[in-house]
Amino acid sequence: LRSLVGSDVYKRQLQSFINLFVMGVENSPASNILEQRLKNLNNFFTYALYENTCRSLFEKHKLNFSLLLTVKILQGGNLIDQSEWRYFLTGPTGDVTIPPNPTRWVSENAWPDMYNQIHGMDHLEVFKGFEKHFMEKPDEFKNIFDSPDAHKEPLPEPWNTKFNEFQKIIALKCIRADKVIPAVQDWISLKMGHEFIVSPQFDLTKCFKDSSVTIPLIFILSPGSDPVSDILKFAEDMGMGKKTESISLGQGQGEKAAKLIREAANKGGWVLLQNCHLAQTWMLDLEKLCEEFNEGNHKDFRLWLTSMPTPYFPISVLQNGVKMSLEPPQGLRSNLLRSYANIDDRDLEDCKKSDAYRKLLFGFCLFHAIIQDRRKFGPIGWNIPYEFTNEDLYVCKKQLKLLLDEYEDIPYKVLNYLGSEINYGGRVTDDKDVRLITTLIKTYICSDALNDNYKYSESGIYFSPVVGSQVDYINYIQQLPLNPAPEAFGLHDNAQISTAQNETRVLLETLLSIQPRSKTGSGKSREDILIEIADNLEQKTPQLFDIDEVYKQYPTSYEESMNTVLVQEVIRYNKLIEVMITSLANVKKALKGLVVMSEELSHLANSLYDNQVPKMWADKGFLCLKPLSSWMNDFLERIQFMSDWIKNGTPVFFWVSRFFFPQAFITGTLQNYARKYKIAIDTLSFRFDIIDNLSLHDIQELKQKPADGCYIYGMYLEGARWDSNLHTLAPSRPKELYTDVPLLHLVPEVNRVPPTTGIYNCPLYKVLSRAGTLSTTCLLYTSDAADDLLCVDLGGRRIIKKKK
């Protein structure tokens, strides 16, 4: 559990486990039959452990714990195959030749990863023959690929009968990875019971009963959560409202807090210390104070603490305390309900333009819920996951009332600016996110929103309700879907698939990171497997480039900046290759006992075993989110690209995603043009010509470089696709998450004035996490901007005739 958050906030004492077990013995159903008594005790204690642990876990870690608990119990009874469990977590390893795609329903971009999974499964005994069946009769699996409930679809026979439920999840992972989490939930429900996939209802009274004068209550905070009002209300209910003292820790507050604790311990009372993570230097004093607690303290004394996860919170206090996690509501409906729970009819009527106020207030509340819940979509929702708070909404509410009271005409531009640029926008730092939030707010705060049934989304599920009381709004909100579709956020349905795949990846990576390293389910020891992996990687690792030879072939040239780009790339790759060669040799020696297994080599060995890219390689390497086996293939393709360049001369077209540092290549292209025509480089920028009449196969036949600029390829579109028939951006096809961008001609121009209509300023990133932006923006042409139909600017498209 400690590994889940990277700090000690989940750490527990053995004594708390023993106390829980004793409680289970006392409270579990009795029986005179020994077998039944043991079964009752086992079931009661297992759920008590789950319930007790879950109250201190963040929501995102509860499924991890449920799955881990289920697997450990099954492993104890030898009811799960260890090699299958390991394959489920790590996926395929090693080399594989990708055959042609036998399906008509899997995209070419998705096929290599799917085949890797299918081929890897075939190495497990129970899955032998599965690959052959899929390759020969792929259409028998199409219903699983197409189904909205793929995890409930039966596999083709004989596999549906042959596989157990866990083996079916492994098969599902290769076809529809986005449905692994619901399949895992169903499996846990089958093996353990439905209650193990439902988060126990938070009960502050129950938590309080577990505390004492020596056991503090600790709230583990998450961004946007604030338990203070709940604690104060509970204090009133318990008759301790007037005996509760609260202080927010920070500079100079330590002595005051210590005085309050000592007084309450002697006279009786509750003390609430907020934001302990802000008082790092005082944490040792807090630990000493807690060590002084004893049964002689006043019986009404309780210490309440709130803190974000932090490594310097006293471990002894954490272990001894009753830990609880509190998070803001998840989902649009819960968020809206929370907003309207803090509004009464007096608030709604307290405005001169009461009807407009209610309409626009609902728009702000929905906008608040939308921008918060978009975070679940990862980089598709926001490049940076901002922590918007209720205070942002509260300020917007106050400003809305003030402006409606003071102005005859509603100042929509002012409301939009205050909301998107100041109240919420003050947190937004990424320029693309700024563009997003200023666009989003116009949907919710506009003159049309004053009309009844104004649609906030295409489906019409989310609309502007008729003006009413607080109860009317709550009744409308309660009818909204519990799990909103992506269209509610202005996103394509594929966004849900991407999010689900990311959630699956995070779940498996987290579980993999906390697996024991001592043994494996196969006949080989872990050390033998690691040596095999290291040998395999060592054989694949290329030799260092001969830098001197590259310098001779491609000397620094005023006319050709690409020579410098190549040399710099080769130097960077050499640094990575050198680390790989050295570390692989050393880890093999350490595994054989010839050298000491240092902490760094231990981390390397763990990464190799888990099919993850070692940190020491990633630190020297290129940005990449792939597992080790795929990363290695990608690395070798990059090396081949550089080797071909060295051997055959500067390429006609460049595989831009193969560059270690693409920014240098882009600058070099501008530099070549500037020196050729003796123009100041700072006056240059690119025009982007999309050459969409050539497929990626056809471009291999190009033999001549462009007169100016360069051809590039190797980019992908997420959230849209390029329509080569209409020569414009178009919506993504269902389940097609990424599509190839056609060959792109970067054409330098002097003092270029970018077009302002019919184009989309599309940012270019190195990886899906949106980390490592390139210093360029493509202007992709679209026939749809806002709600106005615009003509396609054919000047942005260029045709290259194919050879006959």
CSV table of N, CA, C and O in Angstrom, one decimal, residues 39 89 108 121 189 396 411 453 465 490 578 587 621 740 758:
chain,number,residue,atom,x,y,z
A,39,LYS,N,-15.3,-20.6,8.3
A,39,LYS,CA,-15.7,-19.8,7.1
A,39,LYS,C,-16.3,-18.5,7.5
A,39,LYS,O,-16.0,-17.4,6.8
A,89,LEU,N,0.2,-8.8,-16.0
A,89,LEU,CA,0.7,-7.5,-15.5
A,89,LEU,C,1.8,-7.0,-16.5
A,89,LEU,O,1.8,-5.8,-16.8
A,108,GLU,N,-4.4,-0.2,-39.0
A,108,GLU,CA,-3.0,-0.6,-39.1
A,108,GLU,C,-2.1,-0.1,-38.0
A,108,GLU,O,-1.1,-0.7,-37.6
A,121,MET,N,0.5,-14.3,-25.7
A,121,MET,CA,-0.4,-15.3,-25.0
A,121,MET,C,-0.1,-16.7,-25.4
A,121,MET,O,-0.3,-17.6,-24.6
A,189,SER,N,-16.0,-9.5,-8.1
A,189,SER,CA,-17.3,-9.7,-7.6
A,189,SER,C,-17.6,-11.2,-7.6
A,189,SER,O,-18.3,-11.7,-6.6
A,396,CYS,N,-17.1,33.5,-8.9
A,396,CYS,CA,-17.9,33.7,-10.1
A,396,CYS,C,-19.4,34.0,-9.7
A,396,CYS,O,-20.0,34.8,-10.3
A,411,PRO,N,-23.5,41.8,-19.2
A,411,PRO,CA,-22.1,41.9,-19.9
A,411,PRO,C,-21.5,40.5,-20.0
A,411,PRO,O,-20.6,40.1,-19.2
A,453,ASN,N,-34.4,25.0,-22.1
A,453,ASN,CA,-34.0,23.8,-22.9
A,453,ASN,C,-32.9,24.1,-23.9
A,453,ASN,O,-32.7,23.3,-24.8
A,465,PRO,N,-32.3,24.1,-17.6
A,465,PRO,CA,-33.6,23.8,-17.0
A,465,PRO,C,-34.5,25.1,-16.8
A,465,PRO,O,-34.0,26.2,-16.7
A,490,GLY,N,-17.8,17.8,-24.7
A,490,GLY,CA,-17.3,18.3,-26.0
A,490,GLY,C,-16.3,17.4,-26.6
A,490,GLY,O,-15.5,17.8,-27.5
A,578,GLU,N,26.1,3.8,-24.6
A,578,GLU,CA,27.2,3.5,-23.7
A,578,GLU,C,26.6,3.1,-22.3
A,578,GLU,O,27.1,2.1,-21.7
A,587,VAL,N,25.0,-5.7,-14.6
A,587,VAL,CA,23.9,-6.3,-13.9
A,587,VAL,C,24.0,-7.8,-14.0
A,587,VAL,O,23.7,-8.6,-13.1
A,621,GLY,N,17.9,8.7,-22.3
A,621,GLY,CA,17.2,8.4,-23.6
A,621,GLY,C,16.2,9.4,-24.1
A,621,GLY,O,16.2,10.6,-23.6
A,740,ASP,N,-2.5,8.5,-39.1
A,740,ASP,CA,-1.2,9.1,-39.7
A,740,ASP,C,-1.5,10.4,-40.3
A,740,ASP,O,-2.6,10.6,-40.9
A,758,GLY,N,-10.4,29.0,-41.5
A,758,GLY,CA,-10.3,27.7,-42.1
A,758,GLY,C,-9.2,26.8,-41.7
A,758,GLY,O,-8.9,25.8,-42.3
